[in-house]
Short mmCIF file of C-alpha atoms in Angstrom, two decimals:
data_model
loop_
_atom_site.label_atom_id
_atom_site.label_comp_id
_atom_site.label_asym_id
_atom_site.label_seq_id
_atom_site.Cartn_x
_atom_site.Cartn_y
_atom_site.Cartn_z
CA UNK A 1 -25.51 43.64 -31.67
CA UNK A 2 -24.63 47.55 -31.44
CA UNK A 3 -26.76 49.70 -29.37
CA UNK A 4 -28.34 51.32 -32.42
CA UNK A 5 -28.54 51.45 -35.92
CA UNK A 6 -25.83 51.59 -38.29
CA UNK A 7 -26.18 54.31 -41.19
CA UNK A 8 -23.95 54.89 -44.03
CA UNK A 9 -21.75 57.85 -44.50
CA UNK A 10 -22.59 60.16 -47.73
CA UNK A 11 -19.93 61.65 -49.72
CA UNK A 12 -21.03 65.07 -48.07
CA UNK A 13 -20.21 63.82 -44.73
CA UNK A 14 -16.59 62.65 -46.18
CA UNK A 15 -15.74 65.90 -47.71
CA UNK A 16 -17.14 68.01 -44.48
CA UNK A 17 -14.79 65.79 -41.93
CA UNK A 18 -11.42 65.81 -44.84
CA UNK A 19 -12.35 69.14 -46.07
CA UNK A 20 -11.80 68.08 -49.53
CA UNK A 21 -13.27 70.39 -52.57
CA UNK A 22 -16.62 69.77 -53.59
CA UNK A 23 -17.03 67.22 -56.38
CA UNK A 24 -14.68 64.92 -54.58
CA UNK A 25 -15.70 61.72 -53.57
CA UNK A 26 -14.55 59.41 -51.08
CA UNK A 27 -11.94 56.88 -51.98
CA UNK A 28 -12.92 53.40 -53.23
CA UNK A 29 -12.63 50.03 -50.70
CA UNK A 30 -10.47 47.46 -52.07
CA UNK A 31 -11.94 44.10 -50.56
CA UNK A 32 -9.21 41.02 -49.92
CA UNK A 33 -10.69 37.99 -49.10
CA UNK A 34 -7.67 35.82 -48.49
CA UNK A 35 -7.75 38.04 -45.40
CA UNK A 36 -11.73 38.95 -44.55
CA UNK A 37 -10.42 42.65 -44.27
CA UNK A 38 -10.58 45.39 -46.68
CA UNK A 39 -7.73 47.99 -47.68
CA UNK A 40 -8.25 51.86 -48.74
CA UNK A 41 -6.46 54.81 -49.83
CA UNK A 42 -7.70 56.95 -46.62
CA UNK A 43 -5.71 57.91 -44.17
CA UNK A 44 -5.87 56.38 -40.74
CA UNK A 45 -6.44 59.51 -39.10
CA UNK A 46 -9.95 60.00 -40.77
CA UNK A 47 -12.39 59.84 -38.62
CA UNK A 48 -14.00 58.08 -41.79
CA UNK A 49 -11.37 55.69 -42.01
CA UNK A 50 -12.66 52.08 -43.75
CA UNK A 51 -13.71 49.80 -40.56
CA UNK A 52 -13.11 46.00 -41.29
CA UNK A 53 -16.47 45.61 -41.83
CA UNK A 54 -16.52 48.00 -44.92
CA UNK A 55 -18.40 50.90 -42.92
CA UNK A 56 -16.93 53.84 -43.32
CA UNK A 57 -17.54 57.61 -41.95
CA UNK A 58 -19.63 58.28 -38.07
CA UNK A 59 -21.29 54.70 -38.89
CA UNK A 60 -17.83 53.58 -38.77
CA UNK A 61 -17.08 55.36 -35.85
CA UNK A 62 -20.28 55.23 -34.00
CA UNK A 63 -19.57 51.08 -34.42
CA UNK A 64 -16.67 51.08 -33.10
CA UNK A 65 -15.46 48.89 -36.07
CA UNK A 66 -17.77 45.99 -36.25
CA UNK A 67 -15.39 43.27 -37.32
CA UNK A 68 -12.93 44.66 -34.21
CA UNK A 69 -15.77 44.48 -31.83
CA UNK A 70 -16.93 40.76 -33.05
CA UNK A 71 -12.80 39.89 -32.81
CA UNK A 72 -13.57 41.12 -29.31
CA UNK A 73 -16.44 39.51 -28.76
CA UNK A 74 -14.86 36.34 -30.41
CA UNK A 75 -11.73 36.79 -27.46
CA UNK A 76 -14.47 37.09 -24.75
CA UNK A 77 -16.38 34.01 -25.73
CA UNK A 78 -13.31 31.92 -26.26
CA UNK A 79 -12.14 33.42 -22.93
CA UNK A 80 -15.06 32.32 -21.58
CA UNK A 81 -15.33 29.15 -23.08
CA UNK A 82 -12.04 28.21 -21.53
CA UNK A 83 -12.43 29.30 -18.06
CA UNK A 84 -15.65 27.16 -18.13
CA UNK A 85 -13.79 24.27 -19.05
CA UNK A 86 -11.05 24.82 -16.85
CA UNK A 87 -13.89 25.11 -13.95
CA UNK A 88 -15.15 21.93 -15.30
CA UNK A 89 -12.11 20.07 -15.00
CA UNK A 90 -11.15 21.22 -11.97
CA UNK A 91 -14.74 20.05 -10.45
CA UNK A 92 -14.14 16.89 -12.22
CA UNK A 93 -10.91 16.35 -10.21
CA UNK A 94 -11.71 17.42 -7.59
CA UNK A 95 -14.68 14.97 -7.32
CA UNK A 96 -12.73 12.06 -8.80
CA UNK A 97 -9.74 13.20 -5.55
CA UNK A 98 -13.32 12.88 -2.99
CA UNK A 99 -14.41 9.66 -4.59
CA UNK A 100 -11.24 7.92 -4.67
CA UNK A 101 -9.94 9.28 -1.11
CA UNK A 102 -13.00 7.74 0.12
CA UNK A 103 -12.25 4.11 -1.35
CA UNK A 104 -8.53 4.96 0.44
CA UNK A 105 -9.25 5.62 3.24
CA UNK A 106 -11.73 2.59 3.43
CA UNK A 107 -9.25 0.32 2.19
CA UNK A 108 -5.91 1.60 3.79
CA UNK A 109 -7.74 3.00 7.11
CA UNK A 110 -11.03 1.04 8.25
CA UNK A 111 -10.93 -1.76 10.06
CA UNK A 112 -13.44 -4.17 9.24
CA UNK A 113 -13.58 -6.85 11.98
CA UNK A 114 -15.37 -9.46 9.71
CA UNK A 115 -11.84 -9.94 8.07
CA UNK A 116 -9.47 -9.17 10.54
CA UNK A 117 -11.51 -11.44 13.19
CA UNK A 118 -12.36 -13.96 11.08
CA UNK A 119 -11.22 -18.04 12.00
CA UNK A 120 -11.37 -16.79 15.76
CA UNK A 121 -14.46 -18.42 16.42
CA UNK A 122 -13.84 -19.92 20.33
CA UNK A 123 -15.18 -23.45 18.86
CA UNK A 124 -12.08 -23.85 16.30
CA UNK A 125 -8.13 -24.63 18.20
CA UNK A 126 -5.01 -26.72 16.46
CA UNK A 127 -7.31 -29.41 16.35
CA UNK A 128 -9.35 -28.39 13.77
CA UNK A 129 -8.57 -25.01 12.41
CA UNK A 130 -6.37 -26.86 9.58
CA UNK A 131 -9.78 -28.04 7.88
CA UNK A 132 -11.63 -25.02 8.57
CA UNK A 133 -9.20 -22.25 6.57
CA UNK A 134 -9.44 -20.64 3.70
CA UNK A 135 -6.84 -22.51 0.89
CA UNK A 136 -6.01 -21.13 -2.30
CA UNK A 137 -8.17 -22.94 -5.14
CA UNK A 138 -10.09 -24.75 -2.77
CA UNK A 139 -11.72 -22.14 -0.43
CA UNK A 140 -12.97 -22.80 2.65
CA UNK A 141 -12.90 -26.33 4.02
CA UNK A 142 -11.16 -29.33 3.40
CA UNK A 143 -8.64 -29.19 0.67
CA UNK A 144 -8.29 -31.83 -2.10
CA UNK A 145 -6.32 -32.59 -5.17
CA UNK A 146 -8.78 -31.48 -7.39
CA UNK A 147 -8.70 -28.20 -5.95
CA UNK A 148 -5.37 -27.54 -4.95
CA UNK A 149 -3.89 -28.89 -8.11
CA UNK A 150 -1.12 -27.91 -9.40
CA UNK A 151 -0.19 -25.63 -6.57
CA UNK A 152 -0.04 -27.48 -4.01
CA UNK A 153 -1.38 -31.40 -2.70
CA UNK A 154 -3.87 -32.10 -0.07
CA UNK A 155 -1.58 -34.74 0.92
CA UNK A 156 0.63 -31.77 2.74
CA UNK A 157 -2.64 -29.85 3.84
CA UNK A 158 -3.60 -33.60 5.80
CA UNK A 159 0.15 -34.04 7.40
CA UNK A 160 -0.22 -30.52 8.51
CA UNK A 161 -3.64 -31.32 10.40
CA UNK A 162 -2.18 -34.53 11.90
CA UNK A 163 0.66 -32.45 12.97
CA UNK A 164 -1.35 -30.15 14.59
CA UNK A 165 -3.79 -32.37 16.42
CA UNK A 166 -0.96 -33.99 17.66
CA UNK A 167 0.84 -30.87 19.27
CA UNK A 168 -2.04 -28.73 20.09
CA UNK A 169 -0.44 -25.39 21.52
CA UNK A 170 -2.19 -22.82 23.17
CA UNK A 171 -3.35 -18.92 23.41
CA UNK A 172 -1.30 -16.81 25.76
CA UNK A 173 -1.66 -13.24 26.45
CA UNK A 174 0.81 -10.22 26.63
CA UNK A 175 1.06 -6.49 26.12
CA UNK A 176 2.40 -4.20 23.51
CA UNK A 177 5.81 -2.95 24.14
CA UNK A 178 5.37 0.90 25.88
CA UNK A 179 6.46 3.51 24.06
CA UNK A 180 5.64 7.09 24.51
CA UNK A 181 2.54 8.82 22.18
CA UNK A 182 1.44 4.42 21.09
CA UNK A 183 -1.68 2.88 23.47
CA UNK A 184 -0.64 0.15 25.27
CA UNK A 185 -2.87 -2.90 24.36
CA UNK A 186 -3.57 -6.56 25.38
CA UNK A 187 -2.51 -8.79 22.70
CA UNK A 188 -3.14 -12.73 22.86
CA UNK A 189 -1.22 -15.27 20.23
CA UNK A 190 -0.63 -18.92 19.00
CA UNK A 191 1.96 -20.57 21.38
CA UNK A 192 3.03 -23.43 19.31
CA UNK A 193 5.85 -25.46 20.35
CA UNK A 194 8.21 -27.26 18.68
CA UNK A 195 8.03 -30.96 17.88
CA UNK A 196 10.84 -31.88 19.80
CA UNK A 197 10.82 -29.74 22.86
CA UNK A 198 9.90 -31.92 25.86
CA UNK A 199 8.96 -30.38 29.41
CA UNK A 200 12.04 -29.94 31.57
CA UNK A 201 14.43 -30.29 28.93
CA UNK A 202 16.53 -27.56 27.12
CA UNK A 203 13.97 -24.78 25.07
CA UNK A 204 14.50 -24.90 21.82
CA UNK A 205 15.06 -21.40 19.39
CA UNK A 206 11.63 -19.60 19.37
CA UNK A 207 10.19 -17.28 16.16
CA UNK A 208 7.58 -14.73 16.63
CA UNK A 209 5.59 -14.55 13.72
CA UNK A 210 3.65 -11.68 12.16
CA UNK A 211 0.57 -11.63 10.52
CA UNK A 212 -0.26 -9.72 7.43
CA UNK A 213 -2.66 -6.71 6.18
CA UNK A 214 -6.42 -7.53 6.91
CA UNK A 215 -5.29 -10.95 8.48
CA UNK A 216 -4.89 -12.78 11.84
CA UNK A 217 -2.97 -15.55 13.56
CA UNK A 218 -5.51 -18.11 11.94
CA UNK A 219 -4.67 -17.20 8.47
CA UNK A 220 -3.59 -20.12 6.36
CA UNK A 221 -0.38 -17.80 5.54
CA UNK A 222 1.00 -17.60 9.35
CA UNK A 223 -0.22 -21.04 10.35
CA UNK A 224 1.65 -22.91 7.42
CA UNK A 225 4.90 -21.66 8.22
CA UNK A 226 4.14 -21.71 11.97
CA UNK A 227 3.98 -26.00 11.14
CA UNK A 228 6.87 -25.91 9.20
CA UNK A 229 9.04 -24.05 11.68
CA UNK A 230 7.60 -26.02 14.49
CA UNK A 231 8.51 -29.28 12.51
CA UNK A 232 12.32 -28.21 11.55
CA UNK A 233 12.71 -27.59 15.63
CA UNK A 234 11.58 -24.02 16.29
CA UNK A 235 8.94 -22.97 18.54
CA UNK A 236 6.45 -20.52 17.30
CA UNK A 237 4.65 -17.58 18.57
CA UNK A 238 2.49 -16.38 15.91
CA UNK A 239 1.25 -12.40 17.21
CA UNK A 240 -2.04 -10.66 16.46
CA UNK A 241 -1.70 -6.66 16.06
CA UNK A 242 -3.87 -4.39 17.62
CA UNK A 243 -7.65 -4.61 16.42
CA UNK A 244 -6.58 -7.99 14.66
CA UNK A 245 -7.56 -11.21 15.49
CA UNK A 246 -7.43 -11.86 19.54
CA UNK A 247 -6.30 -9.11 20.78
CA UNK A 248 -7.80 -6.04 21.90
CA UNK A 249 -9.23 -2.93 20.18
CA UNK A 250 -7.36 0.21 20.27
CA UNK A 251 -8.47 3.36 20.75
CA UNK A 252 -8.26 4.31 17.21
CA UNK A 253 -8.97 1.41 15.74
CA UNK A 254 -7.35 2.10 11.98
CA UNK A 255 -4.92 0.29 10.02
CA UNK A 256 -1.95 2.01 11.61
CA UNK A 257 0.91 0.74 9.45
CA UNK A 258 3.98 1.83 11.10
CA UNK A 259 3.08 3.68 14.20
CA UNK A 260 1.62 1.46 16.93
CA UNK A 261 2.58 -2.20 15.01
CA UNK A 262 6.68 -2.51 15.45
CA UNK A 263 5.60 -1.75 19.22
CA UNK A 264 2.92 -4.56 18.87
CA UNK A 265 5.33 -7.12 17.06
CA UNK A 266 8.27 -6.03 19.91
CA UNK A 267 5.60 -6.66 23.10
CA UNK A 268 4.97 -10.37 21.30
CA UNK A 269 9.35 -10.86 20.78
CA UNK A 270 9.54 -9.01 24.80
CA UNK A 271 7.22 -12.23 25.74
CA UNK A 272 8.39 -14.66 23.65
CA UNK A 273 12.26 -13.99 25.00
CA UNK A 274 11.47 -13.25 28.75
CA UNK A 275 8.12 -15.71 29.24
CA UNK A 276 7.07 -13.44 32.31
CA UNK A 277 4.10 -16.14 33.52
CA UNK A 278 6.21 -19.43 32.85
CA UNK A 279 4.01 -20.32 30.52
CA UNK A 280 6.47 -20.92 27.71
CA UNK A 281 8.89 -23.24 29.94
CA UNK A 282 11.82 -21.02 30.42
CA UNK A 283 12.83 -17.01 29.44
CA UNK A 284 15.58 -17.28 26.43
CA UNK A 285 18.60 -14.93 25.76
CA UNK A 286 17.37 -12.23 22.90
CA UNK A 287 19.86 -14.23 20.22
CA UNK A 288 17.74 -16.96 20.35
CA UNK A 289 14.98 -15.46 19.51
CA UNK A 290 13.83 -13.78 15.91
CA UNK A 291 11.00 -12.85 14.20
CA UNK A 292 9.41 -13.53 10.47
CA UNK A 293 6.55 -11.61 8.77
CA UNK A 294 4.33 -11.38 5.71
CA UNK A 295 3.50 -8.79 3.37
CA UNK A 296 2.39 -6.04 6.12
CA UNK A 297 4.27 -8.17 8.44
CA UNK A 298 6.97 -8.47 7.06
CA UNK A 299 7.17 -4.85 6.35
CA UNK A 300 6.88 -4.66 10.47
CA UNK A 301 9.45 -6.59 11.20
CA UNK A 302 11.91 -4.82 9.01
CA UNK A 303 10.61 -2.13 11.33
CA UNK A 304 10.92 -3.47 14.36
CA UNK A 305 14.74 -4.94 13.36
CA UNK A 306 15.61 -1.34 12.75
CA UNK A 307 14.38 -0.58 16.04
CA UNK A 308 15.17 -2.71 18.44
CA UNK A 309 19.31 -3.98 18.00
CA UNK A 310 18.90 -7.47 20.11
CA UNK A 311 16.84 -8.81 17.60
CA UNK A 312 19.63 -11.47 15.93
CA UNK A 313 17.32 -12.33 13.32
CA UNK A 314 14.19 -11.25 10.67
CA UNK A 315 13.16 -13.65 7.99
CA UNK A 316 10.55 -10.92 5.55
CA UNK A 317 8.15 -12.25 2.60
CA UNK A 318 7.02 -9.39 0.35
CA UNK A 319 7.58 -6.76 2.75
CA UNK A 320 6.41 -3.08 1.38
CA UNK A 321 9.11 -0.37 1.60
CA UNK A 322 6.52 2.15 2.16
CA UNK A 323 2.43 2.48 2.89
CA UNK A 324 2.33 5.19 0.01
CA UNK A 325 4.23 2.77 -2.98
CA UNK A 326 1.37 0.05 -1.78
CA UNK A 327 -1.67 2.32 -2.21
CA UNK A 328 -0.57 3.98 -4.91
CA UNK A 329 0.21 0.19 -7.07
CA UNK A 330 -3.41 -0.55 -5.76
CA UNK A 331 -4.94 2.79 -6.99
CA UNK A 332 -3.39 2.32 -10.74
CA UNK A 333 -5.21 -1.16 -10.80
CA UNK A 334 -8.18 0.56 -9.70
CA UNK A 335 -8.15 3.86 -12.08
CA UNK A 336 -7.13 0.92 -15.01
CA UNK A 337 -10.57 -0.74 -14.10
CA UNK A 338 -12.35 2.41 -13.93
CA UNK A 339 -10.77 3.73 -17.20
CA UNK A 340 -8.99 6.87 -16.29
CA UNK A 341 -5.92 5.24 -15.73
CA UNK A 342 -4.35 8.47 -17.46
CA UNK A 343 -5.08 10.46 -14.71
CA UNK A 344 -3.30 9.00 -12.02
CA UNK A 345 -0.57 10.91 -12.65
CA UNK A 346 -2.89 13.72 -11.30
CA UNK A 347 -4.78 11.97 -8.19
CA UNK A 348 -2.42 9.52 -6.52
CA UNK A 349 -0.65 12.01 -4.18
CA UNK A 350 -3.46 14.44 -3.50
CA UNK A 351 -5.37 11.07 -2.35
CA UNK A 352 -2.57 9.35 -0.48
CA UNK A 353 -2.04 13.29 1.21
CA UNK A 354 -5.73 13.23 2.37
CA UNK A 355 -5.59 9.08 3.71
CA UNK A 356 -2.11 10.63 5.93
CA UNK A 357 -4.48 13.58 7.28
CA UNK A 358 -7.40 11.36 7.93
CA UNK A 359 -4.85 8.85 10.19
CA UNK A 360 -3.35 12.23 11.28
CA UNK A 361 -6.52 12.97 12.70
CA UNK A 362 -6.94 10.03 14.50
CA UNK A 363 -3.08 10.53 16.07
CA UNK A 364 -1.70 8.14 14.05
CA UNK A 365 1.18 8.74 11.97
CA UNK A 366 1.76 5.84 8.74
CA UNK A 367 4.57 7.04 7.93
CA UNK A 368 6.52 6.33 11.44
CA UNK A 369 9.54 3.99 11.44
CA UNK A 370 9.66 3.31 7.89
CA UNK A 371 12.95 1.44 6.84
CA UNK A 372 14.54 4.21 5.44
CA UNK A 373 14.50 5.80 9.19
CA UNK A 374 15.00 3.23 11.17
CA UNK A 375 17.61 0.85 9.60
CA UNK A 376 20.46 3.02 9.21
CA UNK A 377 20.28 3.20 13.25
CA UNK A 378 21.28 -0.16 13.88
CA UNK A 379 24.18 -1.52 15.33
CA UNK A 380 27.22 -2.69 13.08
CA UNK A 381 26.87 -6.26 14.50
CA UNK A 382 25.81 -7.65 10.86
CA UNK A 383 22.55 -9.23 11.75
CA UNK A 384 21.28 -11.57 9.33
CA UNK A 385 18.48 -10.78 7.27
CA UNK A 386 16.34 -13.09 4.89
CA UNK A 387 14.20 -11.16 1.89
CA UNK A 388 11.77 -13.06 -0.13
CA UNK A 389 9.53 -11.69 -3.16
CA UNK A 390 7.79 -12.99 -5.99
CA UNK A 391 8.48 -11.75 -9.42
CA UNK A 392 5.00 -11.58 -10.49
CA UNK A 393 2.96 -10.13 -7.30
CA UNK A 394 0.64 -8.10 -7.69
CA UNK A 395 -0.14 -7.00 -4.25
CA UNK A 396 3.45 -5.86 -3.15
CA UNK A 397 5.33 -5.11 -6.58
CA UNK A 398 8.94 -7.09 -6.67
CA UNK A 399 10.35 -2.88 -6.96
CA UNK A 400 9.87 -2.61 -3.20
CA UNK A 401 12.32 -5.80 -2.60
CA UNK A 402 14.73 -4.12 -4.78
CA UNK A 403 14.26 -0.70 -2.69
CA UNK A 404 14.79 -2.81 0.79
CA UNK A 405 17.91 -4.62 -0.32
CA UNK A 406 19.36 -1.39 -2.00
CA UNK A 407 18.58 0.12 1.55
CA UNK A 408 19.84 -2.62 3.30
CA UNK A 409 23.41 -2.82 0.73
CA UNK A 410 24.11 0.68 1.75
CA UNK A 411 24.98 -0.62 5.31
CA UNK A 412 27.27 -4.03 5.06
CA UNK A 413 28.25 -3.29 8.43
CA UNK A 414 25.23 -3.60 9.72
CA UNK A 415 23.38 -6.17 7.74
CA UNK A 416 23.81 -9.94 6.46
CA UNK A 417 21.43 -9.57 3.67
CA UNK A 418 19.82 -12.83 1.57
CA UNK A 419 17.63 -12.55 -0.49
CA UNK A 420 15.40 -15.27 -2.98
CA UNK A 421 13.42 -13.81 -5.78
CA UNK A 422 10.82 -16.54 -6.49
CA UNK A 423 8.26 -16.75 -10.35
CA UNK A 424 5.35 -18.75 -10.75
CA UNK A 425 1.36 -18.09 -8.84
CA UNK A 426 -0.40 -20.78 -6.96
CA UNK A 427 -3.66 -21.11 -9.07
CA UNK A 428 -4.63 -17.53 -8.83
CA UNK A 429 -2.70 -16.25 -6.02
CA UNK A 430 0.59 -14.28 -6.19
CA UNK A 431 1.45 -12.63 -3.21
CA UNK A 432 3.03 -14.72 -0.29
CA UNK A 433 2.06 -17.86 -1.31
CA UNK A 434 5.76 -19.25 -2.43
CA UNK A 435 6.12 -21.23 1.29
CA UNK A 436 2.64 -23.20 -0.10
CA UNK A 437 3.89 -23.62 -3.73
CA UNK A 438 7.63 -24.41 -2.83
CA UNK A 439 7.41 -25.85 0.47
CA UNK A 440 10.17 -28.04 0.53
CA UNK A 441 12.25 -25.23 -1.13
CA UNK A 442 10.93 -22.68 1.05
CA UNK A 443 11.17 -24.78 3.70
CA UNK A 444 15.10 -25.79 3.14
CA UNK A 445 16.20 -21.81 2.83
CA UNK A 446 14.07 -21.60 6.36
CA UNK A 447 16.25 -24.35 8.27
CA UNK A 448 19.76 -23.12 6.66
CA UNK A 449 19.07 -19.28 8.07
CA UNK A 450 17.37 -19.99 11.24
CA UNK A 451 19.65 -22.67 12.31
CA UNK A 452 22.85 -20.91 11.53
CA UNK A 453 20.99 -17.82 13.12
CA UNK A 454 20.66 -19.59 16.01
CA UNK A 455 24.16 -20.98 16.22
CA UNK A 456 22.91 -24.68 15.26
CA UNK A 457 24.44 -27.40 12.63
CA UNK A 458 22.18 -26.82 9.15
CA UNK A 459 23.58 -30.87 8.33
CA UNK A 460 20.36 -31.96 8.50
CA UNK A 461 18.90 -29.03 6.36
#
């Protein structure tokens, strides 16, 4: 509304401001409404000159134009209207960003010890842990057919428990490798020894294996291949990380990717190779000794092969090329189930840049000795290296196999690459879970690489 009220000129007041002769009178309005404005024969210089609104004369003036000064109005509110929705959208991302860092961080960070400890109850060794894992489509406990069907038979989860009963193993302890800026922790493992090796005689061709995210040596994962190495001849040590399983807490106590684990997985290969104590029966030469991982593992051990050049060997299942690629495959699914799947686009990186600060915080850097960094370094000695991923999983997407062995192609010097891309789930698992639902397969492509690793006839392969 104006400040005060609106009168109309008179024909006097038109002929005092044009100083037209009396008996003139002003001109007439011509109205269009195609274009809510009105048209007139006087001039624009009037200081009566027709206001959109049809005043004309001081009201005109005084007004300021009504229709101009409701256009104006009409700019301001719009104007308004915007920047309140542009506030509101930017509040609404900027909560969704807190909410969903939080689940990140939780999830890629925090270490819950109910998971990562779990199995390690002191009452449960090689003599009964077989019975007392978790198996897919069966759970916890004893697996049967009607359970494991068609993925797998209980038949093989038996053998594997008579194997086991029948050559026990034990825990041995050891330290992370030093490195400057990583904690140096106590780790303990599974020693498991091969079927054949007999005390006193020659040691056979030992395998550290690695343990994936959230897991432990006592996982059914690392303990199935552990038996299936162990039975083709190798001996096993299967590592803990840091915070994981039997081994110590660290200081920080995160998820810390690939700063402190390569040195982690190296202390376990250091101890494996060199058996410092004697309790292993005999230090090895470095070629006969390799390493294998899963998932988060796995992605370790292509770590700790770019990082250390006497490794001869690294068998990886479903290894992630990078932290970020994981979490941000995760954080789609999530955003899908939430319904705002759109905006990912919009909140994966400003998440994934606050989960780096929050580990950056804690001195931990997740982004240390990825592959990209650390291969290229190695020695042109052409070290074998086995790749396996599943077409359909879920967890690690098949794109970060293809990003490894594109990686890995760019150096033939450097690198014997395999590689097996398996299909198919085992009931409703996807993600490492081929050496359970292919064993024999699985295990055949395990004694063909390790043995000619090793130098040793595959014949009986």
């Amino acid at each position: 509304p104006l400040a005060g009220p609106i009168e109309m000129a008179s024909a006097e007041d038109w002929r005092e401001a044009e100083g037209s002769p009396e008996g003139s009178n002003p001109p007439e309005l011509e109205f269009d409404d195609s274009e809510s404005s009105v048209s007139s024969s006087a001039t624009s210089s009037s200081p009566f000159r027709t206001s959109a609104c049809g005043l004309t004369g001081a009201a005109a003036a005084a007004a300021g134009g009504c229709c101009a000064c409701s256009r104006r109005r009409a700019a301001a509110w719009c104007g308004g209207s915007c920047c309140f929705l542009v506030a509101v959208g930017l509040a609404g991302w900027f909560a969704f960003v807190h909410y969903l860092t939080g689940l990140a961080i939780k999830r890629m960070l925090i270490i819950e010890e109910d998971t990562t400890r779990r199995f390690c109850r002191s009452d449960l060794d090689m003599s009964n842990i077989t019975r007392n894992l978790w198996w897919p489509g069966c759970k916890f406990g004893a697996a049967d057919d009607q359970c494991s069907q068609p993925c797998y038979s209980a038949k093989l989860i038996a053998e594997m428990d008579a194997f086991n009963k029948a050559h026990p193993g034990k825990l041995v302890s050891y330290y992370s490798r030093d490195h400057e800026g990583v904690e140096n922790i106590p780790l303990e493992g599974w020693w498991l020894p091969a079927a054949s090796e007999k005390s006193g005689g020659t040691p056979a061709p030992r395998i550290v294996v690695q343990h994936g995210f959230q897991g432990n040596s006592n996982y059914f994962r690392p303990l199935l291949v552990a038996y299936m190495l162990r039975k083709l001849g190798f001996s096993v040590l299967v590592n803990n990380f840091r915070d994981h399983g039997y081994s110590d807490n660290s200081s920080n106590h995160i998820y810390e990717w690939g700063d402190a684990y390569p040195y982690d997985l190296l202390g376990a290969w250091d101890y494996a190779r060199m058996d410092p104590d004697g309790a292993l029966g005999a230090e090895l030469p470095s070629s006969k000794v390799g390493v294998l991982g899963f998932s988060k593992g796995a992605f370790t051990c292509v770590n700790a092969f770019g990082l250390e050049e006497d490794l001869p060997a690294a068998w990886v299942d479903s290894p992630p090329f990078t932290p970020k690629v994981v979490f941000a495959h995760g954080a789609v699914k999530e955003m899908t189930e939430m319904g705002i799947a759109f905006m990912s686009p919009l909140l994966v990186d400003p998440v994934w840049d606050r989960v780096e600060s929050a580990a950056a915080e804690r001195g931990v850097d997740l982004n240390a000795n990825l592959p990209a960094e650390v291969l290229p370094r190695g020695p042109d000695t052409k070290r074998p290296i086995y790749v396996v991923g599943n077409k359909g999983d879920d967890t690690v997407p098949i794109g970060e196999m293809e990003s490894l062995l594109a990686l890995l192609a760019e150096y033939p010097e450097k690198y014997s690459v395999s590689s097996w891309v398996a299909e198919g789930m085992c009931l409703e698992e996807d993600h490492c879970v081929d050496h359970l639902s292919k064993f024999d397969e699985y295990s055949k492509k395990l004694c063909e690489f390790w043995k000619q690793c090793f130098g040793l006839s595959a014949g009986s392969c």
